[in-house]
Short mmCIF file of C-alpha atoms in Angstrom, two decimals:
data_model
loop_
_atom_site.label_atom_id
_atom_site.label_comp_id
_atom_site.label_asym_id
_atom_site.label_seq_id
_atom_site.Cartn_x
_atom_site.Cartn_y
_atom_site.Cartn_z
CA MET A 1 85.76 0.21 70.89
CA PRO A 2 84.81 -1.81 67.78
CA PRO A 3 87.51 -4.04 66.28
CA PRO A 4 89.53 -2.54 63.41
CA LEU A 5 88.13 -3.16 59.96
CA SER A 6 89.66 -5.81 57.73
CA LEU A 7 91.28 -4.66 54.49
CA ASP A 8 88.31 -5.70 52.34
CA GLU A 9 85.77 -4.15 54.72
CA TRP A 10 87.72 -0.92 54.70
CA MET A 11 87.90 -0.88 50.89
CA ASP A 12 84.14 -1.38 50.59
CA ASN A 13 83.49 1.48 53.02
CA PHE A 14 86.07 3.72 51.36
CA VAL A 15 84.54 3.45 47.90
CA ALA A 16 81.03 3.89 49.30
CA GLU A 17 82.08 7.12 51.04
CA TRP A 18 83.90 8.59 48.02
CA ALA A 19 81.54 7.57 45.22
CA PRO A 20 78.61 9.99 45.81
CA ASP A 21 80.65 13.21 45.73
CA ASN A 22 83.42 12.50 43.22
CA ASP A 23 83.94 12.00 39.51
CA PRO A 24 83.89 8.22 38.86
CA ARG A 25 87.29 8.53 37.14
CA ASP A 26 88.81 9.87 40.37
CA ILE A 27 87.58 6.93 42.46
CA PRO A 28 89.81 3.84 42.78
CA SER A 29 88.76 1.38 40.10
CA ALA A 30 87.73 -2.24 40.61
CA SER A 31 91.02 -3.45 39.13
CA GLU A 32 93.06 -1.20 41.44
CA LEU A 33 91.12 -2.42 44.47
CA LYS A 34 91.52 -6.05 43.39
CA ALA A 35 95.27 -5.69 42.81
CA ILE A 36 95.82 -4.14 46.25
CA SER A 37 93.63 -6.73 47.96
CA GLN A 38 95.27 -9.72 46.28
CA TYR A 39 98.74 -8.37 46.94
CA LEU A 40 98.18 -7.59 50.61
CA HIS A 41 96.55 -10.99 51.09
CA GLY A 42 99.73 -12.57 49.68
CA ARG A 43 98.11 -14.00 46.55
CA ILE A 44 100.29 -12.14 44.02
CA SER A 45 103.78 -10.67 44.05
CA ALA A 46 104.68 -6.98 44.21
CA GLY A 47 105.60 -7.03 40.52
CA GLU A 48 102.32 -8.68 39.52
CA ALA A 49 100.37 -6.24 41.68
CA ALA A 50 102.24 -3.25 40.20
CA PHE A 51 101.32 -4.29 36.67
CA ALA A 52 97.67 -5.04 37.49
CA TYR A 53 97.25 -1.89 39.58
CA THR A 54 98.44 0.44 36.82
CA ARG A 55 96.36 -0.92 33.89
CA ASP A 56 93.52 1.57 34.27
CA THR A 57 95.98 4.46 34.38
CA ILE A 58 97.45 3.28 31.08
CA SER A 59 94.04 2.78 29.48
CA GLY A 60 92.79 6.19 30.65
CA LYS A 61 89.92 4.76 32.66
CA THR A 62 91.12 6.59 35.75
CA SER A 63 92.38 10.16 36.02
CA GLY A 64 93.32 10.44 39.67
CA ASP A 65 96.70 10.23 41.38
CA VAL A 66 98.11 6.71 41.01
CA TRP A 67 99.18 6.77 44.67
CA PHE A 68 95.77 7.82 45.98
CA LEU A 69 94.51 4.41 47.07
CA ILE A 70 97.93 3.31 48.31
CA TYR A 71 98.39 6.15 50.75
CA HIS A 72 94.83 5.90 52.03
CA VAL A 73 95.38 2.22 52.82
CA ALA A 74 98.74 3.03 54.40
CA GLN A 75 97.40 5.68 56.75
CA THR A 76 94.34 3.70 57.83
CA LEU A 77 95.92 0.25 58.03
CA PRO A 78 99.52 1.01 59.08
CA GLU A 79 100.33 -2.68 59.35
CA THR A 80 100.34 -2.73 55.52
CA GLN A 81 103.06 -0.09 55.13
CA ASP A 82 106.01 -2.47 54.64
CA ARG A 83 104.32 -4.20 51.73
CA LEU A 84 102.98 -0.97 50.26
CA ILE A 85 106.50 0.46 50.12
CA GLN A 86 107.57 -2.66 48.20
CA LEU A 87 104.62 -2.09 45.84
CA ILE A 88 105.64 1.53 45.24
CA ARG A 89 109.15 0.36 44.37
CA ALA A 90 107.68 -2.20 41.96
CA ILE A 91 105.50 0.43 40.26
CA LYS A 92 108.46 2.76 39.82
CA ALA A 93 110.42 -0.16 38.34
CA LEU A 94 107.84 -0.78 35.58
CA PRO A 95 109.13 -0.14 32.04
CA ASP A 96 108.03 2.93 30.10
CA GLU A 97 104.86 2.26 28.12
CA PRO A 98 102.45 4.18 25.87
CA CYS A 99 99.13 5.37 27.29
CA ALA A 100 95.79 5.54 25.50
CA SER A 101 96.30 9.30 25.29
CA GLY A 102 99.36 8.78 23.12
CA LYS A 103 101.79 9.93 25.81
CA VAL A 104 104.48 7.68 27.23
CA GLN A 105 104.11 6.77 30.89
CA ARG A 106 107.53 6.83 32.55
CA TRP A 107 106.90 5.04 35.82
CA SER A 108 110.39 5.58 37.20
CA SER A 109 109.83 9.34 37.25
CA VAL A 110 106.29 9.39 38.69
CA SER A 111 106.58 11.65 41.74
CA LEU A 112 105.03 11.09 45.13
CA ALA A 113 105.21 14.81 45.83
CA ASP A 114 101.42 15.15 45.58
CA LEU A 115 101.38 13.68 49.07
CA HIS A 116 102.66 17.08 50.22
CA GLY A 117 99.23 18.66 49.91
CA ASP A 118 97.53 15.82 51.76
CA LEU A 119 99.99 15.89 54.64
CA ARG A 120 99.88 19.68 54.85
CA ASP A 121 96.08 19.61 54.90
CA ARG A 122 96.20 17.00 57.64
CA TRP A 123 98.55 19.05 59.83
CA GLU A 124 97.40 22.56 58.99
CA GLY A 125 93.69 22.04 58.66
CA ASP A 126 92.85 19.15 60.95
CA SER A 127 93.10 20.67 64.41
CA ASP A 128 89.30 20.72 64.37
CA TYR A 129 89.35 17.10 63.20
CA ILE A 130 91.48 16.23 66.22
CA ARG A 131 89.07 17.95 68.59
CA VAL A 132 85.93 16.17 67.42
CA HIS A 133 87.02 12.65 66.46
CA PRO A 134 87.69 9.72 68.81
CA ALA A 135 91.34 9.19 69.69
CA ALA A 136 91.67 5.80 68.00
CA GLU A 137 90.21 7.10 64.73
CA ARG A 138 92.33 10.25 64.54
CA ASP A 139 95.48 8.36 65.53
CA ARG A 140 95.12 5.84 62.73
CA ALA A 141 94.45 8.54 60.14
CA PHE A 142 96.71 11.35 61.33
CA ILE A 143 99.66 9.45 62.79
CA GLY A 144 99.38 6.75 60.13
CA LEU A 145 99.86 9.21 57.26
CA THR A 146 102.72 11.01 59.02
CA THR A 147 104.50 7.70 59.65
CA PHE A 148 104.10 6.64 56.03
CA ILE A 149 105.55 9.94 54.78
CA ALA A 150 108.53 9.52 57.11
CA ARG A 151 109.12 6.00 55.86
CA LEU A 152 109.00 7.13 52.24
CA ARG A 153 111.54 9.85 53.08
CA SER A 154 113.84 7.37 54.83
CA GLU A 155 113.57 4.95 51.87
CA GLY A 156 114.56 7.66 49.40
CA LEU A 157 111.19 7.47 47.63
CA LEU A 158 110.06 11.00 48.43
CA GLY A 159 112.37 13.69 47.21
CA THR A 160 111.19 16.89 48.86
CA ALA A 161 112.60 17.67 52.29
CA TYR A 162 109.82 20.14 53.03
CA PHE A 163 107.83 17.41 54.79
CA SER A 164 110.41 17.23 57.57
CA TYR A 165 110.40 20.97 58.09
CA MET A 166 106.60 21.14 58.05
CA VAL A 167 106.01 18.41 60.65
CA MET A 168 108.44 19.94 63.13
CA CYS A 169 107.22 23.48 62.50
CA PHE A 170 103.57 22.65 63.14
CA ALA A 171 104.33 20.54 66.19
CA LEU A 172 106.86 22.80 67.90
CA GLU A 173 106.46 26.35 66.55
CA SER A 174 102.67 26.67 66.54
CA GLU A 175 100.35 27.80 69.30
CA GLU A 176 97.99 24.86 69.76
CA SER A 177 95.84 23.46 72.53
CA MET A 178 97.11 20.58 74.62
CA GLN A 179 94.52 18.33 72.98
CA VAL A 180 95.95 19.06 69.52
CA LEU A 181 99.53 18.79 70.74
CA ASP A 182 98.70 15.41 72.21
CA THR A 183 98.28 14.12 68.65
CA TYR A 184 100.90 16.33 66.99
CA LEU A 185 103.70 15.22 69.31
CA ARG A 186 102.98 11.52 68.99
CA ALA A 187 102.91 11.92 65.19
CA THR A 188 106.22 13.81 65.35
CA ALA A 189 107.75 11.03 67.43
CA ARG A 190 106.89 8.51 64.71
CA TYR A 191 108.31 10.84 62.06
CA LEU A 192 111.58 11.19 63.97
CA GLU A 193 111.76 7.44 64.48
CA TRP A 194 112.21 7.05 60.72
CA ALA A 195 113.60 10.38 59.51
CA VAL A 196 115.49 12.11 62.33
CA ARG A 197 118.61 12.58 60.17
CA ASP A 198 116.52 14.28 57.54
CA VAL A 199 114.98 16.57 60.17
CA PHE A 200 118.43 17.51 61.48
CA THR A 201 119.63 18.40 57.97
CA VAL A 202 116.49 20.40 57.21
CA SER A 203 116.86 22.43 60.40
CA MET A 204 120.16 23.83 59.07
CA ASN A 205 118.34 25.42 56.10
CA GLU A 206 116.66 28.76 56.43
CA TYR A 207 112.99 28.74 55.51
CA ALA A 208 111.14 32.02 55.21
CA TYR A 209 108.33 30.97 57.52
CA SER A 210 108.74 30.73 61.28
CA GLY A 211 105.89 29.67 63.53
CA PRO A 212 104.59 32.14 66.13
CA LEU A 213 106.51 30.57 69.04
CA LEU A 214 109.82 30.72 67.16
CA LYS A 215 109.09 34.30 66.12
CA LYS A 216 108.60 35.26 69.76
CA ALA A 217 111.87 33.56 70.72
CA LYS A 218 113.73 35.46 68.00
CA GLU A 219 112.54 38.76 69.46
CA TYR A 220 115.04 38.18 72.29
CA GLY A 221 118.00 37.36 70.07
CA ASP A 222 119.30 35.02 67.41
CA VAL A 223 117.83 31.53 67.81
CA GLU A 224 118.84 28.48 65.80
CA ARG A 225 115.86 26.45 64.72
CA TRP A 226 117.37 23.11 65.80
CA GLN A 227 118.14 24.44 69.28
CA PHE A 228 114.63 25.86 69.55
CA TRP A 229 113.10 22.52 68.53
CA LYS A 230 115.17 20.70 71.16
CA SER A 231 114.29 23.12 73.95
CA ARG A 232 110.62 23.04 73.03
CA MET A 233 110.61 19.23 73.02
CA ALA A 234 112.26 19.21 76.45
CA VAL A 235 109.60 21.55 77.86
CA LEU A 236 106.76 19.48 76.42
CA GLY A 237 108.27 16.30 77.81
CA ASP A 238 107.51 17.68 81.28
CA GLU A 239 104.16 19.31 80.45
CA GLY A 240 101.69 18.00 83.00
CA ASP A 241 98.63 18.87 80.89
CA LEU A 242 99.71 16.36 78.24
CA SER A 243 99.04 12.63 78.56
CA GLN A 244 101.82 10.43 79.89
CA LYS A 245 102.01 8.71 76.50
CA THR A 246 102.62 12.06 74.82
CA ARG A 247 105.20 13.19 77.39
CA ASP A 248 107.05 9.92 76.84
CA ALA A 249 106.88 10.49 73.07
CA ALA A 250 108.40 13.97 73.49
CA LYS A 251 111.21 12.58 75.65
CA SER A 252 111.99 9.80 73.16
CA SER A 253 111.97 12.40 70.36
CA LEU A 254 114.44 14.57 72.25
CA ALA A 255 116.69 11.55 72.83
CA ARG A 256 116.73 10.82 69.09
CA MET A 257 117.50 14.45 68.33
CA LEU A 258 120.42 14.49 70.75
CA GLU A 259 121.72 11.22 69.34
CA VAL A 260 121.73 12.40 65.73
CA GLU A 261 123.28 15.70 66.83
CA ASN A 262 126.12 13.86 68.55
CA LEU A 263 126.76 11.77 65.44
CA ALA A 264 126.95 14.81 63.16
CA PRO A 265 130.41 15.92 61.92
CA GLN A 266 131.80 18.71 64.06
#
């Protein structure tokens, strides 16, 4: 397997891949790329990077989501996630300022909720992606993004709780092949590592949608979602058609679920 790309190599490749098929204003700008690179190389502080990174948004030179480049770096180079979370905090701490459009940019209220669509697309639409891509590549992209979302939830930077419901629903309520579950369950384990309390709270809320496996279980009587998730995780922890790494991930996930359950007020 080739060695992982360096940050600067990855950035060069990323822009080259996006440029041909996208509006230039939706592609990360040179100043955004430079700010991220200098910050992650330790040459400037989070505050300095936040200011430099956001200049093209203020000037109107870019029209895309301000978080676009950040979350792509985070999912592909997960070792950068600690520093990227600090950068997000620094961006949200910037003072309000006027944009070229005449509107006032209020950085403290800029939402990260647009990540919802990207994570949903990754979980709902990427089963084919999982089947055709090499394990190392899909793990870095798929599990990396899921981990970053969980960390943002645990840091209080991502308001919507729907992420927690969605990850568990796709992993444990859907009918998927063992190959897809092999990735889903390891991604879920990373999510629970950071946001198991959030998952426990979300399970107590009633969402309209139930996955096909939960629907079948409910045909035989009333089933609590949390109890179904636990029982499903226990079954998958002993599923011989899954890799040992995935079975271990399911068992560690179940242990975290039992731990948070035991700590909950009775």
